[in-house]
Amino acid sequence: ILAQVSTKKGQTFHFGSTYDTFEADQSWSSSIFSTFYRHVVSENGCKWDATEPSQGVSDLTECLACQSFATANGNTFRGHNTFWHSQTPSWLPGSFTAAQVTGTIIPQHVQAEIQGMGTSVTSWDVVNEVVGDGVSNGMTPLQCVQNKGDWPTVTADGSGKALVTDLSFIYAAFNTAFKFAGNSTRLAVNEYNTGGQNAKTACILSLVQNIQQNTGIPFNRLAVGFQSHLSANTGGFDTKQALATTFSTLAAEGVEAMITEMDIELNSNTQANLRYQAAIWGDYLDACLYASNCNEFINWDPRDDLSWRGAAAAATLFDTNGNPKPAAYEVAARLQNY
Ligand code: G3I
């Protein structure tokens, strides 16, 4: 079942999944990424703990290996991520001041990773999950981010939780990324529980505007990644129409929208639930396919037994034996008929 849509409104539509070199089934991965998935993101190999094991020492081995896997299978590659509060290296929660983090530590890390990975990367999650879960409509970008609270220690006393007094750490990451990324590489803020019209989506939309205003990076280099970790049976997903509204808001500014980590958890692996999952997956794919500014669609974990949500969640496009599920046929049909 071929899924590659080689052109979409004059661009290549990047439909893919995650890969780590320690994936359980390498032979299956190689075959499925040379036919069905055509875009690769490293699930863990490009994160801060893997890429800067000690301060100032860059180690892109795993990230580069994932990029090589993509190239070997004729796939494109996106980077995830240069800043996240999770999977940080053990040395980071040291006794650093906010000025050291913003002035030295973040620029040094972002430069080393983006420069080291080269200019062919289609897009980078420059900052990941910086918006809090307890946000409400009408918040300023700073209030949106302050609600997060999970930051590496940046206070001299090593208190563990730094009060985010301003967004300069985000601007530092984006300014550095813009300086070293390829000219067509999109620079994204990546977030979960976003997409439809809700307070977190409102935050991420105002944050990307704030980043543009405070860095001068043109809107046509910026992107918003909508992770889309969904739950079918509990209504944890948005409608195609709601997504289209958000995507068109971004399109008006020239900002790219991306589905960056799609999976859909099921209560049970019944045929009815699998078909429900397929319908939701098809709607998300159509929302991206038919938006002028959505050209990357990543499915998080290529098959159920490799899913971070556990095999029982049946959250991916392929079952634990590597066979396509109804959702895989659904997206393949929609891609082919686009
Ligand atoms: O590599 C070590 C291995 O050496 C060790 O033996 C093993 C047992 O402790 O752990 C391995 O590291 C694990 C890593 O995945 C690689 O397998 C970590 O424990 C585990 O926590 C980590 O989980 C990843 C998770 O992010 C961490 O928060 C998942 O694979 C990954 O799918 C998940 O992805 C995140 C995105 O990056 C951001 N959005 C949310 C998404 C789901 O949480």
Coordinates of C-alpha atoms and ligand atoms in Angstrom, one line a residue:
I1 CA 0.0 0.0 0.0
L2 CA 1.9 3.0 -1.2
A3 CA 1.3 6.2 0.7
Q4 CA 3.7 8.6 -0.9
V5 CA 2.0 11.6 -2.4
S6 CA 5.0 12.9 -4.4
T7 CA 3.5 16.3 -5.1
K8 CA 0.9 18.3 -3.3
K9 CA 0.2 21.7 -4.6
G10 CA 3.8 21.8 -6.0
Q11 CA 5.4 20.5 -2.9
T12 CA 6.4 17.1 -1.6
F13 CA 4.0 15.9 1.0
H14 CA 6.1 14.3 3.8
F15 CA 4.2 11.4 5.3
G16 CA 6.2 9.5 7.8
S17 CA 6.9 8.0 11.2
T18 CA 9.5 7.7 14.0
Y19 CA 12.6 5.6 13.9
D20 CA 15.3 4.7 16.5
T21 CA 18.3 2.6 15.6
F22 CA 17.5 0.2 18.5
E23 CA 14.0 -0.4 17.1
A24 CA 13.0 -4.1 17.6
D25 CA 12.4 -5.1 14.0
Q26 CA 14.9 -3.5 11.7
S27 CA 14.0 -5.6 8.6
W28 CA 10.3 -4.6 8.9
S29 CA 11.3 -1.0 9.4
S30 CA 13.5 -0.9 6.3
S31 CA 10.8 -2.4 4.2
I32 CA 7.9 -0.2 5.5
F33 CA 9.9 3.0 5.3
S34 CA 10.8 2.3 1.6
T35 CA 7.1 1.9 0.7
F36 CA 4.5 3.2 3.1
Y37 CA 6.3 5.8 5.4
R38 CA 8.5 8.2 3.4
H39 CA 9.6 10.7 6.1
V40 CA 11.6 10.0 9.3
V41 CA 11.9 11.6 12.6
S42 CA 14.1 10.2 15.3
E43 CA 11.9 9.2 18.3
N44 CA 14.7 9.8 20.8
G45 CA 18.0 10.1 19.1
C46 CA 18.0 13.8 18.5
K47 CA 17.0 14.9 22.0
W48 CA 19.2 16.8 24.4
D49 CA 20.2 13.9 26.5
A50 CA 21.4 12.0 23.4
T51 CA 23.1 14.8 21.6
E52 CA 25.0 16.7 24.4
P53 CA 25.9 14.0 27.0
S54 CA 28.2 16.4 28.8
Q55 CA 28.2 20.2 28.6
G56 CA 29.7 21.5 25.3
V57 CA 30.3 18.0 24.0
S58 CA 28.1 17.3 21.0
D59 CA 27.4 13.7 20.1
L60 CA 25.0 13.4 17.1
T61 CA 25.7 9.7 16.5
E62 CA 22.1 8.4 17.1
C63 CA 20.6 11.4 15.4
L64 CA 22.8 11.1 12.3
A65 CA 22.2 7.3 12.2
C66 CA 18.4 8.0 12.0
Q67 CA 19.1 10.5 9.2
S68 CA 21.2 7.9 7.4
F69 CA 18.3 5.4 7.8
A70 CA 16.0 8.0 6.1
T71 CA 18.5 8.6 3.3
A72 CA 19.1 4.9 2.7
N73 CA 15.3 4.5 2.2
G74 CA 14.9 7.5 0.0
N75 CA 13.1 9.3 2.8
T76 CA 13.2 12.9 4.0
F77 CA 14.1 13.8 7.7
R78 CA 12.9 16.2 10.3
G79 CA 14.5 17.1 13.6
H80 CA 13.0 16.5 17.0
N81 CA 14.0 18.5 19.2
T82 CA 16.5 21.1 20.2
F83 CA 14.8 22.2 23.5
W84 CA 12.4 20.3 25.8
H85 CA 12.1 20.2 29.6
S86 CA 12.2 16.3 29.4
Q87 CA 15.0 14.0 28.4
T88 CA 17.5 16.7 29.3
P89 CA 21.1 15.6 29.9
S90 CA 22.1 14.8 33.5
W91 CA 24.5 17.8 33.7
L92 CA 21.8 20.4 32.8
P93 CA 20.0 20.8 36.1
G94 CA 23.2 22.4 37.4
S95 CA 23.4 25.7 39.1
F96 CA 23.1 27.8 36.1
T97 CA 21.6 31.3 36.0
A98 CA 18.8 32.1 33.5
A99 CA 21.4 34.4 31.7
Q100 CA 23.8 31.5 31.3
V101 CA 21.0 29.2 29.9
T102 CA 19.8 31.8 27.5
G103 CA 23.2 33.3 26.6
T104 CA 25.4 30.2 26.4
I105 CA 23.8 26.9 27.1
I106 CA 20.9 27.0 24.7
P107 CA 22.7 28.7 21.8
Q108 CA 25.7 26.3 22.1
H109 CA 23.4 23.3 22.1
V110 CA 21.1 24.5 19.2
Q111 CA 24.0 25.5 17.0
A112 CA 25.9 22.2 17.5
E113 CA 22.8 20.1 16.7
I114 CA 21.4 22.1 13.8
Q115 CA 24.8 22.7 12.2
G116 CA 25.8 19.1 12.7
M117 CA 22.6 17.7 11.2
G118 CA 22.9 19.8 8.0
T119 CA 20.6 21.9 5.9
S120 CA 18.5 19.2 4.3
V121 CA 16.4 18.7 7.4
T122 CA 12.8 19.7 6.4
S123 CA 11.9 21.1 9.8
W124 CA 13.0 21.3 13.4
D125 CA 11.0 21.3 16.6
V126 CA 13.1 24.1 18.0
V127 CA 11.1 24.2 21.3
N128 CA 8.9 21.3 22.4
E129 CA 5.9 21.6 24.9
V130 CA 6.6 25.0 26.3
V131 CA 2.9 25.8 26.9
G132 CA 1.3 24.9 30.2
D133 CA -1.7 22.6 30.5
G134 CA -3.6 24.9 32.9
V135 CA -3.8 27.8 30.5
S136 CA -6.9 29.8 29.8
N137 CA -8.1 31.9 26.9
G138 CA -6.8 35.5 26.8
M139 CA -3.4 34.7 28.4
T140 CA -0.3 36.4 27.1
P141 CA 2.5 34.3 25.6
L142 CA 4.5 34.7 28.8
Q143 CA 1.5 33.6 31.0
C144 CA 1.1 30.6 28.6
V145 CA 4.6 29.6 29.1
Q146 CA 4.8 30.4 32.9
N147 CA 2.0 27.9 33.4
K148 CA 4.4 25.2 32.3
G149 CA 6.8 25.1 35.3
D150 CA 8.9 22.1 34.3
W151 CA 12.2 23.7 33.5
P152 CA 15.8 22.6 34.0
T153 CA 17.3 24.3 37.0
V154 CA 18.5 27.7 35.9
T155 CA 18.7 29.4 39.3
A156 CA 22.1 29.6 41.0
D157 CA 20.8 27.9 44.1
G158 CA 19.8 24.9 42.0
S159 CA 16.2 25.1 43.2
G160 CA 15.1 23.0 40.3
K161 CA 12.2 25.1 39.1
A162 CA 13.1 28.4 37.5
L163 CA 10.4 31.1 37.3
V164 CA 10.2 31.9 33.7
T165 CA 10.5 35.7 33.9
D166 CA 10.7 36.2 30.1
L167 CA 10.7 34.3 26.8
S168 CA 14.4 35.1 25.9
F169 CA 15.3 31.4 26.2
I170 CA 12.8 30.7 23.4
Y171 CA 14.1 33.6 21.3
A172 CA 17.7 32.4 21.8
A173 CA 16.8 28.9 20.6
F174 CA 15.0 30.3 17.5
N175 CA 17.6 32.9 16.7
T176 CA 20.3 30.3 16.8
A177 CA 18.2 27.8 14.8
F178 CA 17.5 30.4 12.1
K179 CA 21.2 31.2 11.9
F180 CA 22.3 27.6 11.2
A181 CA 19.3 25.8 9.6
G182 CA 18.9 25.4 5.9
N183 CA 17.1 28.2 4.0
S184 CA 14.0 26.2 3.5
T185 CA 13.9 24.5 6.9
R186 CA 10.8 25.3 8.9
L187 CA 11.4 26.1 12.6
A188 CA 8.5 24.9 14.8
V189 CA 7.0 25.2 18.2
N190 CA 5.6 21.7 18.9
E191 CA 2.8 21.0 21.3
Y192 CA 0.3 18.4 22.3
N193 CA -3.5 18.9 23.0
T194 CA -3.6 21.5 20.4
G195 CA -5.4 21.7 17.0
G196 CA -9.0 22.6 17.6
Q197 CA -10.2 25.9 19.2
N198 CA -9.0 25.7 22.8
A199 CA -6.9 27.7 25.2
K200 CA -3.7 25.8 24.5
T201 CA -4.1 26.3 20.7
A202 CA -4.8 30.0 21.3
C203 CA -1.5 30.1 23.3
I204 CA 0.6 28.4 20.7
L205 CA -0.9 30.7 17.9
S206 CA 0.0 33.8 19.9
L207 CA 3.4 32.4 20.9
V208 CA 4.4 31.9 17.3
Q209 CA 3.4 35.5 16.6
N210 CA 5.4 36.7 19.6
I211 CA 8.5 34.7 18.4
Q212 CA 8.2 36.4 15.0
Q213 CA 7.9 39.8 16.6
N214 CA 10.9 39.3 18.9
T215 CA 13.3 37.6 16.6
G216 CA 12.4 39.1 13.2
I217 CA 12.4 35.5 11.7
P218 CA 10.0 35.7 8.7
F219 CA 6.7 33.9 9.2
N220 CA 7.5 31.8 6.1
R221 CA 10.2 30.0 8.1
L222 CA 8.1 29.3 11.2
A223 CA 5.8 26.4 11.9
V224 CA 3.5 25.0 14.5
G225 CA 3.6 21.3 15.2
F226 CA 0.4 19.8 16.4
Q227 CA 1.5 16.5 18.0
S228 CA -2.0 14.9 17.9
H229 CA -1.6 12.1 20.5
L230 CA -5.4 11.2 20.5
S231 CA -7.8 9.0 22.3
A232 CA -10.7 7.7 20.2
N233 CA -13.1 6.3 22.8
T234 CA -12.9 9.3 25.1
G235 CA -13.4 11.9 22.4
G236 CA -9.8 13.0 22.7
F237 CA -9.6 14.4 19.2
D238 CA -10.6 17.4 17.1
T239 CA -12.8 17.6 14.0
K240 CA -11.5 18.1 10.5
Q241 CA -13.3 21.5 10.5
A242 CA -11.8 22.6 13.7
L243 CA -8.3 21.8 12.5
A244 CA -9.0 23.5 9.2
T245 CA -9.9 26.7 11.0
T246 CA -6.6 26.7 13.0
F247 CA -4.6 25.8 9.9
S248 CA -6.1 28.6 7.9
T249 CA -5.3 31.1 10.7
L250 CA -1.7 30.1 10.3
A251 CA -1.8 30.1 6.5
A252 CA -2.9 33.7 6.6
E253 CA 0.4 34.5 8.3
G254 CA 2.5 32.2 6.1
V255 CA 3.2 29.9 9.0
E256 CA 3.3 26.2 8.3
A257 CA 1.1 23.7 10.2
M258 CA 2.3 20.1 10.8
I259 CA 0.8 17.0 12.3
T260 CA 4.0 15.8 14.1
E261 CA 3.2 12.9 16.4
M262 CA -0.1 11.3 15.5
D263 CA -1.4 8.2 17.3
I264 CA -4.9 7.3 18.4
E265 CA -5.3 5.2 21.5
L266 CA -8.2 2.7 21.7
N267 CA -9.9 1.2 24.7
S268 CA -9.8 -2.2 23.0
N269 CA -8.7 -3.6 19.7
T270 CA -12.2 -4.4 18.4
Q271 CA -13.1 -4.1 14.7
A272 CA -15.5 -1.3 15.5
N273 CA -12.8 0.7 17.4
L274 CA -10.2 0.0 14.6
R275 CA -12.7 1.5 12.0
Y276 CA -13.4 4.4 14.4
Q277 CA -9.6 5.0 14.6
A278 CA -9.4 4.8 10.7
A279 CA -12.1 7.5 10.4
I280 CA -10.4 9.9 12.7
W281 CA -7.0 9.3 11.1
G282 CA -8.5 10.0 7.7
D283 CA -10.0 13.3 8.9
Y284 CA -6.7 14.5 10.3
L285 CA -4.9 13.5 7.1
D286 CA -7.5 15.3 5.0
A287 CA -7.3 18.4 7.2
C288 CA -3.5 18.5 6.4
L289 CA -3.7 17.4 2.7
Y290 CA -6.3 20.0 1.9
A291 CA -4.6 22.9 3.8
S292 CA -2.2 25.0 1.7
N293 CA 0.2 25.2 4.6
C294 CA 0.4 21.6 5.8
N295 CA 3.0 19.3 4.2
E296 CA 4.4 17.2 7.0
F297 CA 2.3 14.4 8.6
I298 CA 4.2 12.2 11.1
N299 CA 2.7 9.1 12.7
W300 CA 4.3 8.5 16.1
D301 CA 5.8 5.0 16.3
P302 CA 5.4 2.9 13.1
R303 CA 3.6 -0.1 14.7
D304 CA 1.7 -1.0 17.9
D305 CA 4.4 -3.0 19.7
L306 CA 6.8 -0.1 19.3
S307 CA 4.4 2.5 20.6
W308 CA 5.2 4.6 23.7
R309 CA 1.6 4.1 24.6
G310 CA 2.0 0.3 24.8
A311 CA 0.8 -2.4 22.4
A312 CA -2.5 -2.7 24.1
A313 CA -3.4 0.9 23.1
A314 CA -3.3 -0.3 19.5
A315 CA -2.5 3.4 18.8
T316 CA -0.6 3.1 15.5
L317 CA -1.2 2.3 11.8
F318 CA 0.3 -1.3 11.9
D319 CA -0.4 -4.1 14.4
T320 CA 2.1 -5.9 16.5
N321 CA 2.8 -8.3 13.6
G322 CA 3.6 -5.4 11.3
N323 CA 0.4 -5.8 9.3
P324 CA -1.6 -2.7 8.2
K325 CA -4.7 -1.9 10.2
P326 CA -7.9 -0.3 8.8
A327 CA -6.4 3.1 9.5
A328 CA -3.3 2.3 7.3
Y329 CA -5.6 1.4 4.4
E330 CA -7.7 4.5 5.0
V331 CA -4.8 6.9 4.9
A332 CA -3.2 5.1 1.9
A333 CA -6.5 5.4 0.0
R334 CA -6.8 9.0 0.8
L335 CA -3.2 9.8 -0.2
Q336 CA -3.5 7.9 -3.4
N337 CA -6.9 9.5 -4.3
Y338 CA -5.7 13.0 -3.4
Ligands
G3I1 O1 17.7 4.4 26.0 C1 17.4 4.0 27.4 C2 17.9 2.6 27.6 O2 19.3 2.7 27.6 C3 17.4 2.1 28.9 O3 17.9 0.8 29.1 C4 15.9 2.1 28.9 C5 15.3 1.6 30.2 O4 15.4 2.6 31.2 O5 15.4 3.4 28.7 C6 15.8 3.9 27.5 O6 15.4 5.3 27.3 C7 14.0 5.3 27.1 C8 13.8 6.1 25.7 O7 12.4 6.3 25.5 C9 14.3 5.3 24.6 O8 13.6 4.1 24.5 C10 13.4 6.2 28.2 O9 13.4 5.4 29.4 C11 11.9 6.5 27.9 O10 11.4 7.4 28.9 C12 11.8 7.2 26.5 O11 10.5 7.4 26.2 C13 10.2 8.3 25.2 C14 9.4 9.5 25.8 O12 9.2 10.5 24.7 C15 10.2 10.2 26.8 O13 9.4 11.2 27.4 C16 9.4 7.7 24.1 O14 10.1 6.6 23.5 C17 9.0 8.7 23.1 O15 8.0 8.1 22.2 C18 8.3 9.9 23.7 O16 8.1 10.8 22.7 C19 7.5 12.1 23.2 C20 8.0 13.2 22.2 O17 9.4 13.2 22.2 C21 7.4 14.5 22.6 N1 6.0 14.4 22.6 C22 5.4 13.4 23.5 C23 6.0 12.1 23.1 C24 5.3 11.0 23.9 O18 5.7 11.1 25.3

